[in-house]
PDB file of C-alpha atoms in Angstrom:
ATOM      1  CA  MET A   1       8.195  13.810 -16.394  1.00 66.00           C
ATOM      2  CA  THR A   2       5.006  15.288 -14.906  1.00 80.00           C
ATOM      3  CA  HIS A   3       2.684  13.482 -12.530  1.00 80.00           C
ATOM      4  CA  GLN A   4       0.028  13.434 -15.275  1.00 82.00           C
ATOM      5  CA  GLU A   5       2.455  11.690 -17.617  1.00 85.00           C
ATOM      6  CA  ASN A   6       3.369   9.166 -14.913  1.00 85.00           C
ATOM      7  CA  LEU A   7      -0.286   8.280 -14.401  1.00 92.00           C
ATOM      8  CA  THR A   8      -0.901   8.004 -18.146  1.00 91.00           C
ATOM      9  CA  ARG A   9       2.068   5.649 -18.577  1.00 92.00           C
ATOM     10  CA  LEU A  10       0.912   3.461 -15.709  1.00 93.00           C
ATOM     11  CA  ILE A  11      -2.606   3.190 -17.132  1.00 93.00           C
ATOM     12  CA  ALA A  12      -1.177   2.251 -20.541  1.00 93.00           C
ATOM     13  CA  ALA A  13       1.002  -0.442 -18.947  1.00 92.00           C
ATOM     14  CA  LEU A  14      -2.029  -1.946 -17.213  1.00 94.00           C
ATOM     15  CA  GLU A  15      -4.051  -1.909 -20.420  1.00 93.00           C
ATOM     16  CA  THR A  16      -1.389  -3.928 -22.243  1.00 93.00           C
ATOM     17  CA  SER A  17      -0.456  -6.246 -19.366  1.00 93.00           C
ATOM     18  CA  ALA A  18      -1.379  -9.879 -19.143  1.00 92.00           C
ATOM     19  CA  ASP A  19      -3.886 -10.724 -16.426  1.00 93.00           C
ATOM     20  CA  VAL A  20      -2.899 -12.418 -13.214  1.00 94.00           C
ATOM     21  CA  ARG A  21      -3.810 -16.081 -13.629  1.00 93.00           C
ATOM     22  CA  ALA A  22      -4.830 -17.908 -10.467  1.00 92.00           C
ATOM     23  CA  SER A  23      -2.476 -20.844  -9.926  1.00 92.00           C
ATOM     24  CA  VAL A  24      -3.033 -21.876  -6.296  1.00 92.00           C
ATOM     25  CA  SER A  25      -5.049 -25.049  -5.859  1.00 88.00           C
ATOM     26  CA  ASP A  26      -7.380 -23.945  -3.060  1.00 88.00           C
ATOM     27  CA  ALA A  27      -8.011 -20.674  -1.261  1.00 84.00           C
ATOM     28  CA  PRO A  28      -6.190 -20.710   2.079  1.00 89.00           C
ATOM     29  CA  GLY A  29      -7.994 -21.129   5.347  1.00 84.00           C
ATOM     30  CA  SER A  30      -6.825 -19.447   8.555  1.00 88.00           C
ATOM     31  CA  ALA A  31      -4.016 -17.644   6.726  1.00 95.00           C
ATOM     32  CA  VAL A  32      -1.624 -14.858   7.476  1.00 97.00           C
ATOM     33  CA  PHE A  33      -0.334 -12.830   4.521  1.00 97.00           C
ATOM     34  CA  THR A  34       3.105 -11.412   5.155  1.00 97.00           C
ATOM     35  CA  GLY A  35       5.624  -9.116   3.523  1.00 96.00           C
ATOM     36  CA  SER A  36       7.853  -6.102   4.123  1.00 94.00           C
ATOM     37  CA  GLY A  37       7.621  -2.511   2.895  1.00 93.00           C
ATOM     38  CA  ASP A  38       5.410  -2.208  -0.187  1.00 94.00           C
ATOM     39  CA  SER A  39       4.669  -5.934   0.026  1.00 95.00           C
ATOM     40  CA  LEU A  40       3.217  -5.516   3.518  1.00 95.00           C
ATOM     41  CA  SER A  41       0.762  -3.025   2.013  1.00 95.00           C
ATOM     42  CA  SER A  42      -0.120  -5.741  -0.504  1.00 96.00           C
ATOM     43  CA  ALA A  43      -0.626  -8.199   2.362  1.00 96.00           C
ATOM     44  CA  LEU A  44      -3.119  -5.833   4.001  1.00 94.00           C
ATOM     45  CA  LEU A  45      -5.440  -6.354   1.040  1.00 95.00           C
ATOM     46  CA  ALA A  46      -6.082  -9.930   2.190  1.00 94.00           C
ATOM     47  CA  GLN A  47      -8.090  -8.487   5.068  1.00 91.00           C
ATOM     48  CA  ALA A  48     -10.922  -7.881   2.575  1.00 88.00           C
ATOM     49  CA  TYR A  49     -11.247 -11.681   2.491  1.00 91.00           C
ATOM     50  CA  GLY A  50     -11.102 -12.217   6.242  1.00 91.00           C
ATOM     51  CA  HIS A  51      -7.410 -13.093   6.523  1.00 94.00           C
ATOM     52  CA  ARG A  52      -4.715 -11.571   8.714  1.00 94.00           C
ATOM     53  CA  ALA A  53      -1.725  -9.516   7.591  1.00 96.00           C
ATOM     54  CA  MET A  54       1.532  -8.849   9.395  1.00 95.00           C
ATOM     55  CA  SER A  55       5.121  -7.838   8.794  1.00 96.00           C
ATOM     56  CA  SER A  56       7.351 -10.733   7.826  1.00 96.00           C
ATOM     57  CA  GLY A  57       9.842  -9.495  10.401  1.00 94.00           C
ATOM     58  CA  ASP A  58       7.257 -10.143  13.125  1.00 95.00           C
ATOM     59  CA  ILE A  59       7.314 -13.807  12.171  1.00 95.00           C
ATOM     60  CA  THR A  60      11.003 -14.174  11.373  1.00 93.00           C
ATOM     61  CA  PHE A  61      12.470 -12.325  14.328  1.00 92.00           C
ATOM     62  CA  MET A  62       9.981 -13.673  16.862  1.00 93.00           C
ATOM     63  CA  GLY A  63      10.697 -17.160  15.520  1.00 93.00           C
ATOM     64  CA  ARG A  64       7.105 -18.389  15.681  1.00 92.00           C
ATOM     65  CA  LEU A  65       3.823 -18.339  13.808  1.00 94.00           C
ATOM     66  CA  PRO A  66       0.703 -16.614  15.115  1.00 91.00           C
ATOM     67  CA  VAL A  67      -1.655 -18.895  17.022  1.00 91.00           C
ATOM     68  CA  GLY A  68      -4.075 -20.808  14.818  1.00 90.00           C
ATOM     69  CA  VAL A  69      -2.387 -20.110  11.499  1.00 93.00           C
ATOM     70  CA  GLU A  70      -2.578 -22.955   8.990  1.00 93.00           C
ATOM     71  CA  THR A  71      -1.193 -21.134   5.940  1.00 96.00           C
ATOM     72  CA  VAL A  72       1.486 -18.470   5.520  1.00 97.00           C
ATOM     73  CA  VAL A  73       1.480 -16.464   2.283  1.00 98.00           C
ATOM     74  CA  GLY A  74       4.763 -14.655   1.620  1.00 97.00           C
ATOM     75  CA  ILE A  75       4.724 -11.652  -0.718  1.00 97.00           C
ATOM     76  CA  SER A  76       7.738 -10.176  -2.514  1.00 95.00           C
ATOM     77  CA  HIS A  77       7.886  -8.895  -6.082  1.00 93.00           C
ATOM     78  CA  SER A  78      11.543  -9.890  -6.481  1.00 91.00           C
ATOM     79  CA  GLY A  79      11.209 -12.932  -4.237  1.00 91.00           C
ATOM     80  CA  THR A  80      14.404 -11.952  -2.406  1.00 90.00           C
ATOM     81  CA  SER A  81      13.217  -9.991   0.650  1.00 91.00           C
ATOM     82  CA  GLY A  82      15.164 -11.657   3.425  1.00 90.00           C
ATOM     83  CA  ALA A  83      12.643 -11.589   6.274  1.00 94.00           C
ATOM     84  CA  THR A  84       9.849 -12.810   4.003  1.00 95.00           C
ATOM     85  CA  VAL A  85      11.912 -15.720   2.685  1.00 95.00           C
ATOM     86  CA  GLN A  86      12.815 -16.672   6.237  1.00 94.00           C
ATOM     87  CA  ALA A  87       9.185 -16.406   7.354  1.00 96.00           C
ATOM     88  CA  LEU A  88       8.142 -18.956   4.721  1.00 96.00           C
ATOM     89  CA  ARG A  89      11.006 -21.260   5.670  1.00 95.00           C
ATOM     90  CA  LEU A  90       9.962 -21.039   9.310  1.00 95.00           C
ATOM     91  CA  ALA A  91       6.351 -21.752   8.382  1.00 96.00           C
ATOM     92  CA  ARG A  92       7.319 -24.772   6.307  1.00 95.00           C
ATOM     93  CA  SER A  93       9.450 -26.196   9.128  1.00 94.00           C
ATOM     94  CA  ALA A  94       6.460 -25.736  11.461  1.00 94.00           C
ATOM     95  CA  GLY A  95       4.276 -27.812   9.125  1.00 94.00           C
ATOM     96  CA  ALA A  96       2.162 -24.951   7.795  1.00 95.00           C
ATOM     97  CA  ARG A  97       1.097 -24.669   4.184  1.00 96.00           C
ATOM     98  CA  THR A  98       3.240 -22.073   2.385  1.00 97.00           C
ATOM     99  CA  ILE A  99       2.351 -19.943  -0.636  1.00 97.00           C
ATOM    100  CA  ALA A 100       4.512 -17.374  -2.410  1.00 98.00           C
ATOM    101  CA  ILE A 101       3.226 -14.399  -4.401  1.00 97.00           C
ATOM    102  CA  THR A 102       6.024 -13.082  -6.606  1.00 96.00           C
ATOM    103  CA  SER A 103       6.981 -12.107 -10.134  1.00 95.00           C
ATOM    104  CA  ASN A 104      10.036 -14.371  -9.959  1.00 92.00           C
ATOM    105  CA  SER A 105       9.248 -18.084 -10.047  1.00 93.00           C
ATOM    106  CA  ASP A 106      12.956 -18.944  -9.669  1.00 93.00           C
ATOM    107  CA  SER A 107      13.448 -16.864  -6.511  1.00 93.00           C
ATOM    108  CA  PRO A 108      14.342 -18.023  -2.990  1.00 94.00           C
ATOM    109  CA  LEU A 109      10.791 -17.141  -1.917  1.00 95.00           C
ATOM    110  CA  ALA A 110       9.331 -19.455  -4.549  1.00 96.00           C
ATOM    111  CA  GLU A 111      11.707 -22.218  -3.459  1.00 95.00           C
ATOM    112  CA  ALA A 112      10.438 -21.880   0.119  1.00 95.00           C
ATOM    113  CA  ALA A 113       6.793 -22.272  -0.903  1.00 96.00           C
ATOM    114  CA  ASP A 114       4.576 -25.288  -1.491  1.00 96.00           C
ATOM    115  CA  GLU A 115       2.741 -23.317  -4.180  1.00 97.00           C
ATOM    116  CA  VAL A 116       3.572 -20.173  -6.132  1.00 97.00           C
ATOM    117  CA  GLN A 117       1.247 -17.480  -7.440  1.00 97.00           C
ATOM    118  CA  VAL A 118       3.239 -15.752 -10.171  1.00 97.00           C
ATOM    119  CA  VAL A 119       2.232 -12.223 -11.158  1.00 97.00           C
ATOM    120  CA  PRO A 120       3.278 -10.356 -14.315  1.00 95.00           C
ATOM    121  CA  SER A 121       5.646  -7.402 -14.105  1.00 93.00           C
ATOM    122  CA  LEU A 122       4.427  -4.072 -15.414  1.00 92.00           C
ATOM    123  CA  HIS A 123       7.034  -2.599 -17.723  1.00 88.00           C
ATOM    124  CA  VAL A 124       6.796   1.071 -16.878  1.00 89.00           C
ATOM    125  CA  GLU A 125       9.383   3.671 -15.919  1.00 88.00           C
ATOM    126  CA  GLU A 126       8.794   4.961 -12.389  1.00 90.00           C
ATOM    127  CA  ALA A 127      10.526   7.424 -10.079  1.00 88.00           C
ATOM    128  CA  VAL A 128       8.437   6.407  -7.056  1.00 92.00           C
ATOM    129  CA  PRO A 129       7.315   2.793  -7.512  1.00 92.00           C
ATOM    130  CA  VAL A 130       3.747   1.487  -7.373  1.00 95.00           C
ATOM    131  CA  ALA A 131       3.469  -0.948 -10.315  1.00 95.00           C
ATOM    132  CA  GLY A 132       4.781  -3.935  -8.347  1.00 95.00           C
ATOM    133  CA  HIS A 133       2.238  -3.333  -5.580  1.00 96.00           C
ATOM    134  CA  LEU A 134      -0.597  -3.354  -8.102  1.00 97.00           C
ATOM    135  CA  MET A 135       0.276  -6.762  -9.505  1.00 97.00           C
ATOM    136  CA  LEU A 136       1.029  -8.230  -6.083  1.00 97.00           C
ATOM    137  CA  GLY A 137      -2.328  -6.929  -4.879  1.00 97.00           C
ATOM    138  CA  LEU A 138      -4.094  -8.732  -7.700  1.00 97.00           C
ATOM    139  CA  GLY A 139      -2.040 -11.798  -6.810  1.00 97.00           C
ATOM    140  CA  VAL A 140      -3.354 -11.565  -3.248  1.00 96.00           C
ATOM    141  CA  ALA A 141      -6.909 -11.469  -4.591  1.00 96.00           C
ATOM    142  CA  ALA A 142      -6.212 -14.518  -6.766  1.00 96.00           C
ATOM    143  CA  VAL A 143      -4.821 -16.523  -3.841  1.00 96.00           C
ATOM    144  CA  CYS A 144      -7.902 -15.570  -1.812  1.00 95.00           C
ATOM    145  CA  GLY A 145     -10.106 -17.137  -4.481  1.00 93.00           C
ATOM    146  CA  ALA A 146     -11.261 -14.022  -6.345  1.00 92.00           C
ATOM    147  CA  ASP A 147     -12.009 -14.029 -10.058  1.00 92.00           C
ATOM    148  CA  VAL A 148      -9.189 -11.817 -11.364  1.00 94.00           C
ATOM    149  CA  ASP A 149      -9.874 -12.274 -15.080  1.00 93.00           C
ATOM    150  CA  GLY A 150      -9.927  -8.805 -16.583  1.00 94.00           C
ATOM    151  CA  ALA A 151      -8.794  -7.219 -13.325  1.00 95.00           C
ATOM    152  CA  THR A 152      -5.829  -5.369 -14.852  1.00 95.00           C
ATOM    153  CA  SER A 153      -8.019  -3.614 -17.418  1.00 95.00           C
ATOM    154  CA  ALA A 154     -10.647  -2.962 -14.738  1.00 95.00           C
ATOM    155  CA  LEU A 155      -7.960  -1.313 -12.625  1.00 96.00           C
ATOM    156  CA  ALA A 156      -6.831   0.793 -15.590  1.00 96.00           C
ATOM    157  CA  SER A 157     -10.422   1.952 -16.024  1.00 95.00           C
ATOM    158  CA  ARG A 158     -10.628   2.920 -12.363  1.00 94.00           C
ATOM    159  CA  LEU A 159      -7.433   4.907 -12.641  1.00 95.00           C
ATOM    160  CA  ARG A 160      -8.804   6.833 -15.607  1.00 95.00           C
ATOM    161  CA  ASP A 161     -11.824   7.696 -13.461  1.00 94.00           C
ATOM    162  CA  LEU A 162      -9.511   8.915 -10.682  1.00 95.00           C
ATOM    163  CA  THR A 163      -7.564  11.339 -12.907  1.00 94.00           C
ATOM    164  CA  SER A 164      -9.595  14.359 -11.800  1.00 95.00           C
ATOM    165  CA  LEU A 165      -9.209  13.363  -8.150  1.00 95.00           C
ATOM    166  CA  VAL A 166      -5.427  13.297  -8.610  1.00 95.00           C
ATOM    167  CA  GLU A 167      -5.504  16.828 -10.029  1.00 95.00           C
ATOM    168  CA  GLU A 168      -7.762  18.125  -7.249  1.00 96.00           C
ATOM    169  CA  THR A 169      -5.517  16.603  -4.601  1.00 97.00           C
ATOM    170  CA  VAL A 170      -2.300  17.950  -6.111  1.00 96.00           C
ATOM    171  CA  GLU A 171      -3.848  21.418  -6.422  1.00 96.00           C
ATOM    172  CA  GLY A 172      -4.954  21.264  -2.776  1.00 96.00           C
ATOM    173  CA  LEU A 173      -1.488  20.519  -1.383  1.00 97.00           C
ATOM    174  CA  PRO A 174       0.013  23.209   0.868  1.00 96.00           C
ATOM    175  CA  ALA A 175       2.446  25.557  -0.863  1.00 96.00           C
ATOM    176  CA  GLU A 176       5.135  24.757   1.717  1.00 96.00           C
ATOM    177  CA  ALA A 177       6.154  21.408   3.162  1.00 97.00           C
ATOM    178  CA  PRO A 178       4.696  20.596   6.586  1.00 97.00           C
ATOM    179  CA  VAL A 179       6.893  19.232   9.346  1.00 96.00           C
ATOM    180  CA  SER A 180       4.941  15.966   9.387  1.00 96.00           C
ATOM    181  CA  ILE A 181       1.917  14.266   7.834  1.00 97.00           C
ATOM    182  CA  SER A 182      -0.797  11.932   9.123  1.00 97.00           C
ATOM    183  CA  LEU A 183      -2.924   9.725   6.841  1.00 97.00           C
ATOM    184  CA  LEU A 184      -6.371   9.181   8.403  1.00 97.00           C
ATOM    185  CA  SER A 185      -8.586   6.317   7.258  1.00 96.00           C
ATOM    186  CA  LEU A 186     -11.206   3.735   8.073  1.00 95.00           C
ATOM    187  CA  PRO A 187     -10.619   0.039   7.237  1.00 92.00           C
ATOM    188  CA  ASP A 188     -12.039   0.386   3.707  1.00 92.00           C
ATOM    189  CA  LEU A 189      -8.989   2.460   2.687  1.00 94.00           C
ATOM    190  CA  ARG A 190      -6.470   1.357   5.303  1.00 93.00           C
ATOM    191  CA  GLY A 191      -4.259  -0.437   2.789  1.00 93.00           C
ATOM    192  CA  ALA A 192      -4.245   2.630   0.540  1.00 95.00           C
ATOM    193  CA  ALA A 193      -3.368   4.855   3.502  1.00 96.00           C
ATOM    194  CA  ASP A 194      -0.488   2.563   4.434  1.00 96.00           C
ATOM    195  CA  PHE A 195       0.854   2.797   0.884  1.00 96.00           C
ATOM    196  CA  TRP A 196       0.424   6.599   0.789  1.00 96.00           C
ATOM    197  CA  MET A 197       2.532   6.724   3.943  1.00 97.00           C
ATOM    198  CA  LEU A 198       5.373   4.763   2.353  1.00 97.00           C
ATOM    199  CA  LYS A 199       5.353   6.813  -0.847  1.00 97.00           C
ATOM    200  CA  LEU A 200       5.225  10.175   0.951  1.00 97.00           C
ATOM    201  CA  ILE A 201       8.228   9.128   3.027  1.00 97.00           C
ATOM    202  CA  GLU A 202      10.156   7.980  -0.046  1.00 95.00           C
ATOM    203  CA  ALA A 203       9.241  10.999  -2.122  1.00 96.00           C
ATOM    204  CA  THR A 204       9.522  13.813   0.416  1.00 97.00           C
ATOM    205  CA  GLY A 205      11.678  12.508   3.267  1.00 96.00           C
ATOM    206  CA  LEU A 206       9.125  13.786   5.797  1.00 97.00           C
ATOM    207  CA  ALA A 207       7.878  11.990   8.886  1.00 96.00           C
ATOM    208  CA  VAL A 208       4.575  10.388   7.893  1.00 97.00           C
ATOM    209  CA  ARG A 209       2.272   7.957   9.648  1.00 96.00           C
ATOM    210  CA  SER A 210      -0.943   6.125   8.863  1.00 96.00           C
ATOM    211  CA  VAL A 211      -3.451   6.171  11.708  1.00 95.00           C
ATOM    212  CA  PRO A 212      -7.069   4.995  12.157  1.00 96.00           C
ATOM    213  CA  LEU A 213      -9.509   7.895  11.987  1.00 95.00           C
ATOM    214  CA  GLU A 214     -10.676   7.827  15.597  1.00 94.00           C
ATOM    215  CA  GLU A 215      -7.165   7.409  16.991  1.00 93.00           C
ATOM    216  CA  SER A 216      -6.148  10.568  15.159  1.00 91.00           C
ATOM    217  CA  GLY A 217      -8.900  12.335  17.073  1.00 87.00           C
ATOM    218  CA  HIS A 218      -7.325  11.210  20.323  1.00 90.00           C
ATOM    219  CA  VAL A 219      -3.709  12.037  19.413  1.00 90.00           C
ATOM    220  CA  ASP A 220      -3.302  14.409  16.443  1.00 88.00           C
ATOM    221  CA  TYR A 221      -5.384  17.025  18.214  1.00 84.00           C
ATOM    222  CA  PHE A 222      -2.291  17.836  20.274  1.00 90.00           C
ATOM    223  CA  LEU A 223       0.225  18.106  17.425  1.00 89.00           C
ATOM    224  CA  GLY A 224       1.875  21.464  16.843  1.00 84.00           C
ATOM    225  CA  PRO A 225       2.590  24.287  16.849  1.00 89.00           C
ATOM    226  CA  GLN A 226       4.807  23.290  13.884  1.00 94.00           C
ATOM    227  CA  PRO A 227       2.809  22.927  10.646  1.00 94.00           C
ATOM    228  CA  HIS A 228       1.215  19.491  10.344  1.00 96.00           C
ATOM    229  CA  LEU A 229      -0.805  18.117   7.423  1.00 97.00           C
ATOM    230  CA  ALA A 230      -3.668  15.683   8.069  1.00 97.00           C
ATOM    231  CA  VAL A 231      -4.818  13.905   4.903  1.00 98.00           C
ATOM    232  CA  GLN A 232      -8.199  12.222   5.284  1.00 97.00           C
ATOM    233  CA  LEU A 233      -8.959   9.359   2.877  1.00 97.00           C
ATOM    234  CA  LEU A 234     -12.750   9.162   2.617  1.00 95.00           C
ATOM    235  CA  GLY A 235     -14.764   6.332   1.143  1.00 93.00           C
ATOM    236  CA  ALA A 236     -18.460   5.574   1.572  1.00 91.00           C
ATOM    237  CA  TYR A 237     -18.529   5.630   5.353  1.00 94.00           C
ATOM    238  CA  SER A 238     -18.965   8.159   8.177  1.00 94.00           C
ATOM    239  CA  ARG A 239     -18.387  11.409   6.338  1.00 94.00           C
ATOM    240  CA  PHE A 240     -19.823  13.209   9.367  1.00 95.00           C
ATOM    241  CA  ARG A 241     -17.016  11.894  11.563  1.00 96.00           C
ATOM    242  CA  PHE A 242     -14.315  12.951   9.095  1.00 96.00           C
ATOM    243  CA  ASP A 243     -15.857  16.423   8.876  1.00 97.00           C
ATOM    244  CA  ARG A 244     -16.145  16.825  12.633  1.00 96.00           C
ATOM    245  CA  LEU A 245     -12.555  15.780  13.197  1.00 95.00           C
ATOM    246  CA  ALA A 246     -11.351  18.032  10.368  1.00 96.00           C
ATOM    247  CA  ALA A 247     -12.967  21.019  12.079  1.00 96.00           C
ATOM    248  CA  ALA A 248     -11.315  20.113  15.374  1.00 94.00           C
ATOM    249  CA  LEU A 249      -7.872  19.726  13.806  1.00 94.00           C
ATOM    250  CA  GLU A 250      -8.182  22.960  11.870  1.00 95.00           C
ATOM    251  CA  HIS A 251      -9.127  24.710  15.110  1.00 93.00           C
ATOM    252  CA  THR A 252      -5.718  23.742  16.530  1.00 92.00           C
ATOM    253  CA  GLY A 253      -3.943  25.253  13.509  1.00 92.00           C
ATOM    254  CA  GLN A 254      -3.421  22.108  11.436  1.00 94.00           C
ATOM    255  CA  THR A 255      -3.975  21.845   7.707  1.00 96.00           C
ATOM    256  CA  VAL A 256      -6.567  19.222   6.764  1.00 97.00           C
ATOM    257  CA  GLN A 257      -6.972  17.878   3.231  1.00 97.00           C
ATOM    258  CA  GLN A 258      -9.855  15.556   2.420  1.00 97.00           C
ATOM    259  CA  VAL A 259      -9.501  13.102  -0.480  1.00 97.00           C
ATOM    260  CA  ALA A 260     -12.875  11.538  -1.299  1.00 96.00           C
ATOM    261  CA  PHE A 261     -12.817   8.315  -3.322  1.00 94.00           C
ATOM    262  CA  PRO A 262     -15.834   7.129  -5.322  1.00 88.00           C
ATOM    263  CA  GLN A 263     -16.932   4.013  -3.469  1.00 78.00           C
ATOM    264  CA  GLN A 264     -20.102   2.054  -2.822  1.00 76.00           C
ATOM    265  CA  ALA A 265     -20.922   1.003   0.731  1.00 74.00           C
ATOM    266  CA  GLY A 266     -20.528  -2.720   1.239  1.00 72.00           C
ATOM    267  CA  GLU A 267     -17.767  -3.253  -1.304  1.00 76.00           C
ATOM    268  CA  ALA A 268     -16.027  -6.586  -0.760  1.00 79.00           C
ATOM    269  CA  GLY A 269     -13.624  -8.962  -2.455  1.00 83.00           C
ATOM    270  CA  ILE A 270     -12.107  -7.857  -5.758  1.00 89.00           C
ATOM    271  CA  ASP A 271     -14.074  -4.581  -5.791  1.00 89.00           C
ATOM    272  CA  ALA A 272     -12.609  -3.638  -2.419  1.00 90.00           C
ATOM    273  CA  VAL A 273      -9.118  -4.570  -3.638  1.00 92.00           C
ATOM    274  CA  LEU A 274      -9.468  -2.438  -6.784  1.00 94.00           C
ATOM    275  CA  THR A 275     -10.567   0.537  -4.675  1.00 94.00           C
ATOM    276  CA  GLU A 276      -7.527   0.126  -2.428  1.00 95.00           C
ATOM    277  CA  LEU A 277      -5.152  -0.240  -5.380  1.00 96.00           C
ATOM    278  CA  GLY A 278      -6.614   2.830  -7.044  1.00 96.00           C
ATOM    279  CA  GLY A 279      -6.069   4.705  -3.805  1.00 96.00           C
ATOM    280  CA  ALA A 280      -2.464   3.550  -3.679  1.00 97.00           C
ATOM    281  CA  VAL A 281      -1.836   4.921  -7.176  1.00 97.00           C
ATOM    282  CA  VAL A 282      -3.388   8.275  -6.308  1.00 97.00           C
ATOM    283  CA  GLY A 283      -1.152   8.452  -3.244  1.00 97.00           C
ATOM    284  CA  THR A 284       1.972   7.642  -5.229  1.00 97.00           C
ATOM    285  CA  VAL A 285       1.295  10.236  -7.923  1.00 96.00           C
ATOM    286  CA  VAL A 286       0.391  12.869  -5.331  1.00 97.00           C
ATOM    287  CA  ALA A 287       3.509  12.075  -3.294  1.00 97.00           C
ATOM    288  CA  GLU A 288       5.775  12.634  -6.284  1.00 95.00           C
ATOM    289  CA  ALA A 289       3.954  15.877  -7.116  1.00 96.00           C
ATOM    290  CA  ALA A 290       4.330  17.002  -3.492  1.00 97.00           C
ATOM    291  CA  ALA A 291       8.066  16.349  -3.645  1.00 96.00           C
ATOM    292  CA  GLY A 292       8.321  18.653  -6.658  1.00 95.00           C
ATOM    293  CA  ARG A 293       6.176  21.376  -5.111  1.00 96.00           C
ATOM    294  CA  TRP A 294       8.089  21.313  -1.850  1.00 97.00           C
ATOM    295  CA  GLY A 295      11.560  21.015  -3.371  1.00 96.00           C
ATOM    296  CA  ARG A 296      12.260  17.645  -1.761  1.00 95.00           C
ATOM    297  CA  PRO A 297      13.500  15.210  -4.463  1.00 92.00           C
ATOM    298  CA  PRO A 298      12.531  11.538  -3.986  1.00 91.00           C
ATOM    299  CA  PHE A 299      14.839   9.399  -1.894  1.00 89.00           C
ATOM    300  CA  ARG A 300      16.369  12.591  -0.489  1.00 86.00           C
ATOM    301  CA  GLY A 301      17.687  13.508  -3.882  1.00 83.00           C
ATOM    302  CA  GLY A 302      19.652  10.282  -4.188  1.00 80.00           C
ATOM    303  CA  ALA A 303      21.428  10.748  -0.865  1.00 80.00           C
ATOM    304  CA  VAL A 304      19.913   7.561   0.541  1.00 78.00           C
ATOM    305  CA  ASN A 305      21.834   4.326   0.002  1.00 72.00           C
ATOM    306  CA  MET A 306      19.474   2.200  -2.098  1.00 66.00           C
ATOM    307  CA  ASP A 307      21.429  -1.069  -2.122  1.00 66.00           C
ATOM    308  CA  ALA A 308      18.938  -2.480   0.444  1.00 66.00           C
ATOM    309  CA  ALA A 309      21.671  -4.499   2.155  1.00 68.00           C
ATOM    310  CA  HIS A 310      19.982  -3.881   5.512  1.00 65.00           C
ATOM    311  CA  ILE A 311      16.921  -5.938   4.502  1.00 68.00           C
ATOM    312  CA  LYS A 312      18.951  -8.983   3.491  1.00 65.00           C
ATOM    313  CA  LEU A 313      19.716 -11.570   6.152  1.00 57.00           C
ATOM    314  CA  ASP A 314      23.419 -12.099   6.726  1.00 56.00           C
ATOM    315  CA  ALA A 315      22.775 -15.468   8.341  1.00 50.00           C
ATOM    316  CA  GLN A 316      21.117 -16.761   5.212  1.00 53.00           C
ATOM    317  CA  ALA A 317      22.384 -15.540   1.844  1.00 46.00           C
ATOM    318  CA  ILE A 318      19.594 -14.314  -0.369  1.00 43.00           C
ATOM    319  CA  SER A 319      20.327 -13.675  -4.047  1.00 39.00           C
TER     320      SER A 319
END
């Protein structure tokens, strides 16, 4: 299946999906949104509403909540991610309000929560997954108090508008795989960059990192001499800084690829979330296309053990 077909199928699934229906009584105050892997990328979207986001392992394995947190929102599509379940249990025992965002209302995560925001599952075949992140992201917006009515069709419309950007980005990929990749972004596309990182790792098996734009200027300048790819995710802000850094990185022999998203300055709330989710889809489709171009099948061609036993907690059975 081609990357164009994958994008078309995902758009069709969104167009026929039920909307996320807000089911949490009140928007949380002083909240931390937490998850692992793809779900941590979903948690990052809460920053558009002024909340914090952190890995569920940072809560579970430190054994304490961040200072000042009144609400912990655990995110897991299956509701069975061990560290996230344990983080909600820890939060509940500490007297914090707990909310779960999941597609599985009968899951251990839902059982650990005072309230549950259920999200629909998109029924679409995927080699490199993104559909779960999209619905969880809309669930995050709902918990934050956004009006998500019609958001799935609005997201489908945005993805249709991004089709040409996908093609331009795929065509601009290097012919040969780099040794490593950096994703450069400002906060408006930080969640998208984080998701790109995950999908490029899954799809290509390369070392990839997401880094704030200015920090790349302080560190990536020294990378090499092995071939390194710097992908810049541009929104409505500071194009001059992206361009200046691109010139500097190219001067050191790196390959720089700019991906410019249509965005209005000052986007907030659900509009900001839709931009980030659209960016995540572009990254996923491009990552799978890169794997094909570079001869690096996703998940190392099936060589990676995908039973996920290492993210379940032996001390507390999760099923």
